mmCIF file of C-alpha atoms and ligand atoms in Angstrom:
data_model
loop_
_atom_site.group_PDB
_atom_site.id
_atom_site.type_symbol
_atom_site.label_atom_id
_atom_site.label_comp_id
_atom_site.label_asym_id
_atom_site.label_seq_id
_atom_site.Cartn_x
_atom_site.Cartn_y
_atom_site.Cartn_z
ATOM 1 C CA MET K 1 114.282 90.244 100.696
ATOM 2 C CA ALA K 2 112.768 87.620 103.759
ATOM 3 C CA LEU K 3 108.787 88.101 104.437
ATOM 4 C CA THR K 4 109.084 89.612 108.146
ATOM 5 C CA PRO K 5 107.072 86.785 109.779
ATOM 6 C CA GLY K 6 103.449 86.347 110.278
ATOM 7 C CA ILE K 7 103.106 88.420 107.231
ATOM 8 C CA GLU K 8 101.839 85.953 104.869
ATOM 9 C CA LYS K 9 98.506 86.054 106.132
ATOM 10 C CA LEU K 10 98.490 89.558 105.300
ATOM 11 C CA ARG K 11 100.110 88.683 101.735
ATOM 12 C CA SER K 12 97.764 85.639 100.771
ATOM 13 C CA TYR K 13 94.708 88.450 101.284
ATOM 14 C CA LEU K 14 95.783 91.272 99.372
ATOM 15 C CA ALA K 15 97.479 88.821 96.730
ATOM 16 C CA THR K 16 93.442 87.926 95.964
ATOM 17 C CA THR K 17 90.707 91.193 96.499
ATOM 18 C CA ARG K 18 91.724 91.554 93.161
ATOM 19 C CA THR K 19 90.529 87.725 91.623
ATOM 20 C CA ARG K 20 87.841 88.165 94.885
ATOM 21 C CA ILE K 21 86.369 91.457 93.184
ATOM 22 C CA ALA K 22 86.537 89.543 89.583
ATOM 23 C CA GLY K 23 84.662 87.044 91.131
ATOM 24 C CA GLY K 24 81.242 88.904 91.907
ATOM 25 C CA GLY K 25 79.411 89.246 95.186
ATOM 26 C CA THR K 26 79.646 92.513 97.352
ATOM 27 C CA VAL K 27 82.697 94.390 97.515
ATOM 28 C CA CYS K 28 82.970 96.537 101.000
ATOM 29 C CA CYS K 29 85.839 99.637 99.789
ATOM 30 C CA VAL K 30 87.919 100.999 102.305
ATOM 31 C CA VAL K 31 88.755 104.093 101.023
ATOM 32 C CA GLY K 32 91.110 106.905 103.829
ATOM 33 C CA ASN K 33 91.108 110.196 102.257
ATOM 34 C CA GLU K 34 92.020 112.076 98.448
ATOM 35 C CA ALA K 35 95.006 113.294 100.333
ATOM 36 C CA ALA K 36 95.794 109.561 101.039
ATOM 37 C CA ASP K 37 99.313 110.491 103.546
ATOM 38 C CA LEU K 38 100.515 107.207 105.734
ATOM 39 C CA ASP K 39 97.123 107.276 108.090
ATOM 40 C CA SER K 40 95.144 107.156 104.651
ATOM 41 C CA MET K 41 97.085 103.597 103.302
ATOM 42 C CA ALA K 42 97.819 101.937 105.895
ATOM 43 C CA SER K 43 94.545 102.199 107.752
ATOM 44 C CA ALA K 44 92.471 101.134 105.049
ATOM 45 C CA VAL K 45 94.821 98.269 104.294
ATOM 46 C CA MET K 46 94.787 97.184 108.278
ATOM 47 C CA TYR K 47 91.391 97.769 108.439
ATOM 48 C CA ALA K 48 89.722 95.527 105.179
ATOM 49 C CA TYR K 49 92.059 93.222 106.909
ATOM 50 C CA CYS K 50 90.049 92.348 110.002
ATOM 51 C CA ARG K 51 87.188 93.401 108.176
ATOM 52 C CA ASP K 52 87.405 90.694 105.323
ATOM 53 C CA LEU K 53 88.670 88.357 107.925
ATOM 54 C CA SER K 54 86.119 89.473 110.879
ATOM 55 C CA THR K 55 83.201 86.166 111.294
ATOM 56 C CA ASP K 56 80.602 88.772 110.986
ATOM 57 C CA ALA K 57 81.669 90.266 107.352
ATOM 58 C CA ASN K 58 78.785 88.620 106.294
ATOM 59 C CA GLY K 59 80.343 87.372 102.741
ATOM 60 C CA ILE K 60 80.933 90.957 102.011
ATOM 61 C CA THR K 61 85.135 90.913 100.119
ATOM 62 C CA TYR K 62 86.564 94.118 101.494
ATOM 63 C CA VAL K 63 89.522 95.619 99.735
ATOM 64 C CA PRO K 64 92.035 98.454 100.644
ATOM 65 C CA VAL K 65 90.869 101.190 98.338
ATOM 66 C CA ILE K 66 94.460 104.020 97.990
ATOM 67 C CA ASN K 67 92.591 106.588 97.565
ATOM 68 C CA ILE K 68 94.899 108.645 94.941
ATOM 69 C CA PRO K 69 96.379 106.963 91.273
ATOM 70 C CA ARG K 70 99.295 104.493 91.784
ATOM 71 C CA ALA K 71 101.972 107.030 89.926
ATOM 72 C CA ASP K 72 101.770 108.955 92.893
ATOM 73 C CA TYR K 73 102.361 105.829 95.411
ATOM 74 C CA LYS K 74 106.388 106.931 94.830
ATOM 75 C CA LEU K 75 105.490 110.518 95.967
ATOM 76 C CA ARG K 76 104.579 109.420 99.077
ATOM 77 C CA THR K 77 108.172 108.806 100.163
ATOM 78 C CA GLU K 78 107.260 107.194 104.202
ATOM 79 C CA ALA K 79 104.494 105.231 102.832
ATOM 80 C CA VAL K 80 107.032 103.351 100.778
ATOM 81 C CA TYR K 81 109.538 102.898 103.011
ATOM 82 C CA LEU K 82 107.480 102.155 105.743
ATOM 83 C CA PHE K 83 105.136 99.553 104.015
ATOM 84 C CA THR K 84 108.522 98.380 102.142
ATOM 85 C CA GLU K 85 109.801 97.438 105.567
ATOM 86 C CA ALA K 86 106.078 95.895 106.858
ATOM 87 C CA GLY K 87 106.710 93.403 104.406
ATOM 88 C CA ILE K 88 103.778 94.817 101.872
ATOM 89 C CA ASP K 89 104.623 94.243 98.072
ATOM 90 C CA PRO K 90 102.555 97.983 96.502
ATOM 91 C CA ASP K 91 101.585 95.850 93.640
ATOM 92 C CA TRP K 92 99.322 94.170 96.455
ATOM 93 C CA LEU K 93 97.411 96.854 96.591
ATOM 94 C CA ILE K 94 94.680 98.577 94.407
ATOM 95 C CA PHE K 95 94.270 101.964 93.818
ATOM 96 C CA ILE K 96 91.970 104.591 92.461
ATOM 97 C CA ASP K 97 92.229 104.481 88.980
ATOM 98 C CA GLU K 98 92.532 100.681 89.427
ATOM 99 C CA ILE K 99 88.910 100.042 90.319
ATOM 100 C CA ASP K 100 85.867 101.174 88.561
ATOM 101 C CA LEU K 101 83.825 102.417 91.245
ATOM 102 C CA ALA K 102 81.214 103.511 89.218
ATOM 103 C CA ALA K 103 80.914 99.790 87.966
ATOM 104 C CA LEU K 104 79.926 98.444 90.947
ATOM 105 C CA HIS K 105 77.965 100.761 91.637
ATOM 106 C CA SER K 106 75.562 100.136 88.965
ATOM 107 C CA ARG K 107 75.683 96.731 89.472
ATOM 108 C CA GLY K 108 74.264 96.816 92.644
ATOM 109 C CA ARG K 109 77.164 95.844 94.189
ATOM 110 C CA LEU K 110 79.268 98.850 96.360
ATOM 111 C CA LYS K 111 79.584 99.087 99.755
ATOM 112 C CA ILE K 112 82.039 101.797 101.284
ATOM 113 C CA ALA K 113 83.549 102.275 104.442
ATOM 114 C CA LEU K 114 85.161 105.200 105.161
ATOM 115 C CA VAL K 115 88.493 105.874 107.287
ATOM 116 C CA ASP K 116 90.658 108.914 108.052
ATOM 117 C CA HIS K 117 88.216 111.181 106.870
ATOM 118 C CA ASN K 118 84.284 110.778 107.743
ATOM 119 C CA LYS K 119 82.654 112.918 104.175
ATOM 120 C CA PRO K 120 83.270 111.254 100.989
ATOM 121 C CA ALA K 121 85.573 112.848 98.621
ATOM 122 C CA ALA K 122 83.845 115.284 95.480
ATOM 123 C CA ALA K 123 84.972 112.153 92.969
ATOM 124 C CA GLN K 124 83.047 109.745 95.123
ATOM 125 C CA ALA K 125 80.146 111.568 96.984
ATOM 126 C CA SER K 126 77.820 110.226 94.473
ATOM 127 C CA TYR K 127 78.144 106.848 96.164
ATOM 128 C CA ALA K 128 77.456 108.004 99.186
ATOM 129 C CA SER K 129 74.499 106.088 100.043
ATOM 130 C CA THR K 130 76.464 102.432 100.479
ATOM 131 C CA VAL K 131 78.696 104.135 102.746
ATOM 132 C CA ILE K 132 78.134 101.201 105.736
ATOM 133 C CA GLU K 133 80.928 102.128 107.939
ATOM 134 C CA VAL K 134 83.149 105.007 109.837
ATOM 135 C CA ILE K 135 86.598 104.735 111.316
ATOM 136 C CA ASP K 136 88.278 108.262 111.444
ATOM 137 C CA HIS K 137 89.722 110.939 114.058
ATOM 138 C CA HIS K 138 88.639 114.467 112.391
ATOM 139 C CA LYS K 139 85.624 116.773 112.864
ATOM 140 C CA ASP K 140 82.651 114.424 112.947
ATOM 141 C CA GLU K 141 80.241 115.823 110.522
ATOM 142 C CA GLY K 142 77.141 114.514 111.573
ATOM 143 C CA LEU K 143 77.232 112.352 108.511
ATOM 144 C CA PHE K 144 76.390 108.424 108.120
ATOM 145 C CA THR K 145 74.720 107.833 111.832
ATOM 146 C CA ASP K 146 73.499 104.562 110.559
ATOM 147 C CA ALA K 147 77.050 102.956 109.889
ATOM 148 C CA THR K 148 77.537 100.380 112.120
ATOM 149 C CA PRO K 149 80.178 101.018 113.109
ATOM 150 C CA ARG K 150 80.892 104.615 113.405
ATOM 151 C CA VAL K 151 83.758 105.607 115.576
ATOM 152 C CA ILE K 152 84.830 109.026 115.307
ATOM 153 C CA GLU K 153 87.084 110.482 117.683
ATOM 154 C CA PRO K 154 89.676 113.142 118.348
ATOM 155 C CA VAL K 155 92.561 110.836 119.176
ATOM 156 C CA GLY K 156 96.141 111.065 117.010
ATOM 157 C CA SER K 157 95.786 108.549 114.398
ATOM 158 C CA ALA K 158 93.463 107.234 112.789
ATOM 159 C CA ALA K 159 95.495 104.164 112.562
ATOM 160 C CA THR K 160 95.041 104.651 116.270
ATOM 161 C CA LEU K 161 91.350 103.764 115.958
ATOM 162 C CA VAL K 162 92.242 100.453 113.346
ATOM 163 C CA ALA K 163 93.918 98.672 115.790
ATOM 164 C CA GLN K 164 92.399 99.035 118.812
ATOM 165 C CA ALA K 165 89.152 97.381 116.631
ATOM 166 C CA ILE K 166 91.563 94.808 115.302
ATOM 167 C CA LEU K 167 92.989 93.945 118.927
ATOM 168 C CA ASP K 168 89.164 93.835 119.676
ATOM 169 C CA ARG K 169 88.077 91.265 117.394
ATOM 170 C CA ASP K 170 91.115 89.262 116.200
ATOM 171 C CA PRO K 171 94.589 90.656 118.131
ATOM 172 C CA ALA K 172 95.803 87.514 116.101
ATOM 173 C CA LEU K 173 96.146 89.018 113.196
ATOM 174 C CA LEU K 174 98.776 92.030 114.175
ATOM 175 C CA GLU K 175 102.026 90.402 113.575
ATOM 176 C CA GLU K 176 104.703 91.762 113.295
ATOM 177 C CA GLY K 177 104.890 93.456 110.351
ATOM 178 C CA SER K 178 101.390 94.881 110.089
ATOM 179 C CA ALA K 179 102.029 96.257 114.162
ATOM 180 C CA LYS K 180 104.974 97.835 112.597
ATOM 181 C CA LEU K 181 102.713 99.305 110.242
ATOM 182 C CA LEU K 182 100.310 100.870 112.697
ATOM 183 C CA LEU K 183 103.158 101.920 115.399
ATOM 184 C CA GLY K 184 104.408 104.072 112.362
ATOM 185 C CA THR K 185 101.558 105.560 111.003
ATOM 186 C CA ILE K 186 100.968 106.304 115.287
ATOM 187 C CA LEU K 187 104.399 107.785 115.876
ATOM 188 C CA LEU K 188 104.607 110.165 112.625
ATOM 189 C CA ASP K 189 101.123 111.461 113.643
ATOM 190 C CA THR K 190 102.040 111.971 117.116
ATOM 191 C CA VAL K 191 105.589 113.292 116.618
ATOM 192 C CA ASN K 192 106.468 110.062 118.134
ATOM 193 C CA LEU K 193 104.067 110.844 121.031
ATOM 194 C CA ASP K 194 105.786 114.531 121.750
ATOM 195 C CA PRO K 195 103.327 115.992 124.977
ATOM 196 C CA GLU K 196 104.241 119.381 123.144
ATOM 197 C CA ALA K 197 103.257 118.315 119.914
ATOM 198 C CA LYS K 198 99.215 118.195 121.256
ATOM 199 C CA ARG K 199 98.398 114.990 118.908
ATOM 200 C CA ALA K 200 98.449 112.166 120.969
ATOM 201 C CA THR K 201 95.978 111.023 123.090
ATOM 202 C CA GLU K 202 95.499 108.470 126.061
ATOM 203 C CA GLN K 203 94.599 106.409 123.584
ATOM 204 C CA ASP K 204 97.174 106.807 121.209
ATOM 205 C CA GLU K 205 100.042 106.080 123.887
ATOM 206 C CA LYS K 206 98.236 102.517 125.064
ATOM 207 C CA ILE K 207 98.308 101.684 121.441
ATOM 208 C CA VAL K 208 101.541 102.283 120.852
ATOM 209 C CA ASP K 209 102.922 100.106 123.612
ATOM 210 C CA GLN K 210 100.800 97.105 122.590
ATOM 211 C CA LEU K 211 102.049 97.915 119.360
ATOM 212 C CA LEU K 212 105.529 98.320 120.129
ATOM 213 C CA SER K 213 105.531 95.342 122.191
ATOM 214 C CA LEU K 214 103.901 93.084 118.872
ATOM 215 C CA SER K 215 106.255 94.158 116.119
ATOM 216 C CA GLY K 216 109.314 94.267 118.673
ATOM 217 C CA ALA K 217 110.352 97.729 116.758
ATOM 218 C CA ASN K 218 111.826 100.251 118.869
ATOM 219 C CA ARG K 219 109.918 103.568 118.776
ATOM 220 C CA THR K 220 112.388 106.194 118.294
ATOM 221 C CA GLU K 221 114.007 104.754 115.973
ATOM 222 C CA LEU K 222 111.152 103.913 113.785
ATOM 223 C CA PHE K 223 110.201 107.866 114.487
ATOM 224 C CA ASP K 224 113.182 108.605 113.189
ATOM 225 C CA ALA K 225 113.561 106.510 110.456
ATOM 226 C CA LEU K 226 110.506 107.610 108.958
ATOM 227 C CA GLN K 227 110.518 111.229 110.128
ATOM 228 C CA PHE K 228 113.752 111.522 107.859
ATOM 229 C CA GLU K 229 112.194 109.126 104.916
ATOM 230 C CA LYS K 230 109.365 111.663 104.842
ATOM 231 C CA PHE K 231 111.764 114.462 103.719
ATOM 232 C CA ASN K 232 114.035 112.330 101.528
ATOM 233 C CA VAL K 233 113.402 113.595 98.340
ATOM 234 C CA SER K 234 116.777 111.852 96.703
ATOM 235 C CA ALA K 235 114.869 109.299 94.290
ATOM 236 C CA LEU K 236 112.222 111.344 92.985
ATOM 237 C CA SER K 237 112.902 112.939 89.590
ATOM 238 C CA SER K 238 112.243 117.290 89.107
ATOM 239 C CA ALA K 239 108.526 116.428 87.664
ATOM 240 C CA ASP K 240 107.869 114.085 90.652
ATOM 241 C CA LEU K 241 109.537 116.365 93.133
ATOM 242 C CA LEU K 242 107.012 119.650 90.902
ATOM 243 C CA ARG K 243 103.798 117.145 91.383
ATOM 244 C CA LYS K 244 104.802 116.160 94.777
ATOM 245 C CA ASP K 245 102.872 118.880 96.911
ATOM 246 C CA TYR K 246 101.130 121.023 94.640
ATOM 247 C CA LYS K 247 98.743 123.791 93.955
ATOM 248 C CA GLN K 248 97.452 125.623 91.187
ATOM 249 C CA TRP K 249 94.484 128.961 90.667
ATOM 250 C CA GLN K 250 93.440 131.020 88.327
ATOM 251 C CA MET K 251 94.702 134.420 88.737
ATOM 252 C CA GLY K 252 92.667 136.859 87.025
ATOM 253 C CA GLU K 253 94.233 136.647 83.130
ATOM 254 C CA THR K 254 97.091 134.178 84.764
ATOM 255 C CA ARG K 255 97.484 130.259 85.742
ATOM 256 C CA VAL K 256 99.638 130.494 88.395
ATOM 257 C CA GLY K 257 100.873 126.754 89.871
ATOM 258 C CA ILE K 258 102.758 127.129 92.839
ATOM 259 C CA SER K 259 105.118 123.523 94.746
ATOM 260 C CA SER K 260 106.419 123.203 97.155
ATOM 261 C CA VAL K 261 109.982 121.424 97.168
ATOM 262 C CA LEU K 262 111.679 120.172 100.156
ATOM 263 C CA LEU K 263 115.400 119.996 98.468
ATOM 264 C CA SER K 264 117.808 123.213 98.204
ATOM 265 C CA VAL K 265 118.163 125.189 94.994
ATOM 266 C CA ALA K 266 121.436 124.446 95.045
ATOM 267 C CA ASP K 267 121.018 120.026 95.274
ATOM 268 C CA TRP K 268 117.978 120.552 92.172
ATOM 269 C CA LEU K 269 120.533 122.230 90.246
ATOM 270 C CA LYS K 270 123.121 118.842 90.665
ATOM 271 C CA LYS K 271 120.151 116.480 90.362
ATOM 272 C CA ASP K 272 119.155 117.958 87.033
ATOM 273 C CA SER K 273 121.326 120.110 84.946
ATOM 274 C CA GLY K 274 117.930 120.822 82.868
ATOM 275 C CA LEU K 275 116.254 122.367 85.794
ATOM 276 C CA SER K 276 114.852 125.102 82.937
ATOM 277 C CA ALA K 277 113.029 122.383 80.554
ATOM 278 C CA SER K 278 111.927 120.583 84.170
ATOM 279 C CA LEU K 279 109.698 123.594 84.398
ATOM 280 C CA ALA K 280 109.037 124.037 80.708
ATOM 281 C CA GLY K 281 107.795 120.243 81.177
ATOM 282 C CA TYR K 282 105.937 120.240 83.856
ATOM 283 C CA ALA K 283 103.898 124.320 83.184
ATOM 284 C CA LYS K 284 103.280 122.915 79.659
ATOM 285 C CA SER K 285 101.669 119.780 81.089
ATOM 286 C CA GLN K 286 99.449 121.884 83.419
ATOM 287 C CA GLY K 287 98.731 124.778 81.017
ATOM 288 C CA LEU K 288 100.306 126.808 83.574
ATOM 289 C CA ASP K 289 101.518 131.182 83.180
ATOM 290 C CA VAL K 290 103.946 131.269 85.628
ATOM 291 C CA LEU K 291 105.090 128.042 87.869
ATOM 292 C CA ILE K 292 106.800 129.222 91.157
ATOM 293 C CA ALA K 293 109.118 126.300 93.743
ATOM 294 C CA MET K 294 108.919 127.270 97.277
ATOM 295 C CA ASN K 295 112.243 125.087 97.874
ATOM 296 C CA ALA K 296 112.281 124.602 101.662
ATOM 297 C CA TYR K 297 114.884 122.536 103.628
ATOM 298 C CA THR K 298 117.063 122.708 106.742
ATOM 299 C CA ASN K 299 120.300 122.269 106.882
ATOM 300 C CA PRO K 300 120.946 123.295 109.887
ATOM 301 C CA ASP K 301 118.415 126.052 109.310
ATOM 302 C CA PHE K 302 115.320 126.572 108.343
ATOM 303 C CA THR K 303 116.038 128.015 104.564
ATOM 304 C CA ARG K 304 113.722 129.176 101.679
ATOM 305 C CA GLU K 305 114.622 129.683 98.097
ATOM 306 C CA LEU K 306 112.097 130.399 95.883
ATOM 307 C CA VAL K 307 112.297 129.530 92.152
ATOM 308 C CA VAL K 308 109.636 131.513 89.093
ATOM 309 C CA TYR K 309 109.555 129.519 85.750
ATOM 310 C CA CYS K 310 107.638 132.478 83.194
ATOM 311 C CA PRO K 311 108.280 132.199 79.705
ATOM 312 C CA ASN K 312 106.830 135.601 78.850
ATOM 313 C CA GLU K 313 108.995 137.816 78.952
ATOM 314 C CA ALA K 314 106.749 140.740 79.426
ATOM 315 C CA LEU K 315 104.871 138.973 82.382
ATOM 316 C CA ARG K 316 108.121 137.936 83.887
ATOM 317 C CA THR K 317 109.176 141.446 84.412
ATOM 318 C CA ARG K 318 107.130 143.043 85.838
ATOM 319 C CA LEU K 319 106.191 139.631 88.235
ATOM 320 C CA LEU K 320 110.090 139.862 89.089
ATOM 321 C CA ASP K 321 109.825 143.282 89.756
ATOM 322 C CA PHE K 322 106.682 142.963 91.480
ATOM 323 C CA LEU K 323 108.180 140.443 93.963
ATOM 324 C CA ASN K 324 111.377 142.150 94.291
ATOM 325 C CA ALA K 325 109.288 144.825 95.902
ATOM 326 C CA SER K 326 107.221 143.311 98.095
ATOM 327 C CA ASP K 327 108.850 141.891 101.658
ATOM 328 C CA LEU K 328 110.139 138.296 100.501
ATOM 329 C CA GLY K 329 112.881 139.888 101.054
ATOM 330 C CA LEU K 330 114.445 137.794 97.411
ATOM 331 C CA SER K 331 118.237 138.020 96.621
ATOM 332 C CA ALA K 332 119.092 136.805 93.357
ATOM 333 C CA ILE K 333 120.773 133.341 93.016
ATOM 334 C CA ALA K 334 123.101 133.500 90.104
ATOM 335 C CA SER K 335 123.190 129.754 87.774
ATOM 336 C CA ASP K 336 124.564 129.531 84.114
ATOM 337 C CA SER K 337 122.325 125.801 84.621
ATOM 338 C CA VAL K 338 119.222 128.370 84.532
ATOM 339 C CA ASP K 339 117.586 129.792 80.716
ATOM 340 C CA GLY K 340 115.865 133.431 81.076
ATOM 341 C CA ALA K 341 112.848 132.416 81.489
ATOM 342 C CA THR K 342 113.502 130.873 85.121
ATOM 343 C CA ALA K 343 115.018 132.830 88.153
ATOM 344 C CA LEU K 344 116.123 131.779 91.217
ATOM 345 C CA PHE K 345 116.126 133.458 94.903
ATOM 346 C CA ALA K 346 117.171 133.026 98.544
ATOM 347 C CA GLN K 347 114.614 134.313 100.508
ATOM 348 C CA ALA K 348 114.737 135.627 103.661
ATOM 349 C CA ASN K 349 111.235 136.598 104.624
ATOM 350 C CA LEU K 350 111.160 132.485 106.319
ATOM 351 C CA GLY K 351 107.016 133.563 106.887
ATOM 352 C CA TYR K 352 106.296 133.296 103.319
ATOM 353 C CA SER K 353 104.300 129.443 102.908
ATOM 354 C CA ARG K 354 102.403 129.061 100.070
ATOM 355 C CA LYS K 355 99.156 130.171 101.974
ATOM 356 C CA LYS K 356 100.594 132.937 102.197
ATOM 357 C CA LEU K 357 102.465 133.501 99.036
ATOM 358 C CA GLN K 358 99.405 132.781 96.949
ATOM 359 C CA PRO K 359 97.176 136.017 97.727
ATOM 360 C CA LEU K 360 99.737 138.279 97.626
ATOM 361 C CA LEU K 361 100.460 136.698 93.572
ATOM 362 C CA ASP K 362 96.569 137.110 93.326
ATOM 363 C CA GLY K 363 96.426 140.576 94.360
ATOM 364 C CA PHE K 364 98.767 140.748 91.648
ATOM 365 C CA PHE K 365 97.694 139.458 88.689
ATOM 366 C CA ALA K 366 93.912 140.506 89.460
ATOM 367 C CA SER K 367 95.184 143.650 89.566
ATOM 368 C CA LYS K 368 97.265 143.482 86.068
ATOM 369 C CA ALA K 369 94.327 142.347 85.322
HETATM 370 MN MN1 MN P 401 94.640 110.857 110.063
#
């Protein structure tokens, strides 16, 4: 793949961060939030780049740290797409499992810049005293009042604030690829500046205009491509589909996990003829008694389906009786491709998201105990 024009400077910066960390001195980790959505990743990369090359870096090495393990990167399909489009190789990025923050901290070498959040994640709370900069668009938690800069503004995307910081400091850093990275991020966060979505502010619009001319990108084409890639899970295995958007709870005696899966049950079975074994493997890896996949997709209408995996027959019978009697509107999908531990359903009641299903299940398992 040909390099995007102008990306060489960003590329050589990213390619040398590991060596520079090993070399000693103060390291300022520019960290996004734990959800590590596209905004957090793009903002961390571009803000670290801009700060590292600015005249007031004070000898500090600024490095972007992506706040998820590297193995989870491929689950962020829209990020994989946009970083590739921008000409950025993920091998150059540093993920949270690839840097020893505790060691840097104990040697007094650690500083932190928070982007796309203004309260450190629980895993990083013990480094709160090292926070020196904050760039964010969430509600101001009132922390780190001495941070400089401390920019917390309710715009549609943290990438808007990062782009503003770069335009203020060194606009030459924004070339085709990096401008596209920030632009795509803002478009996705603001639903392509749609007023109905009530995300975009005047500042987002102003920055988008500038990034459009710097990147030469087509706004609608870029947004449509990102929107498509966000839901394009065709490259993911069943285990990856299950862990992409996953939550688990202890409900009384029962350990329950619920995955949101952006794929129809029919397509899933086409992809994975051993779906029951995949569910069993994932349930085992998470120590679950019950694993539920909530399949949701649009083709052409929004549709919900439910996959219930429960190897304990007595528990499964009670659970399925309960679910069938509930207002989920379930009807069984017959299939020879799954074993007896797995039940497949169409779900007529579209109002049941995970947020609503979880308390329903909680009530069932709590009363059972
Ligand atoms: Mn954000």
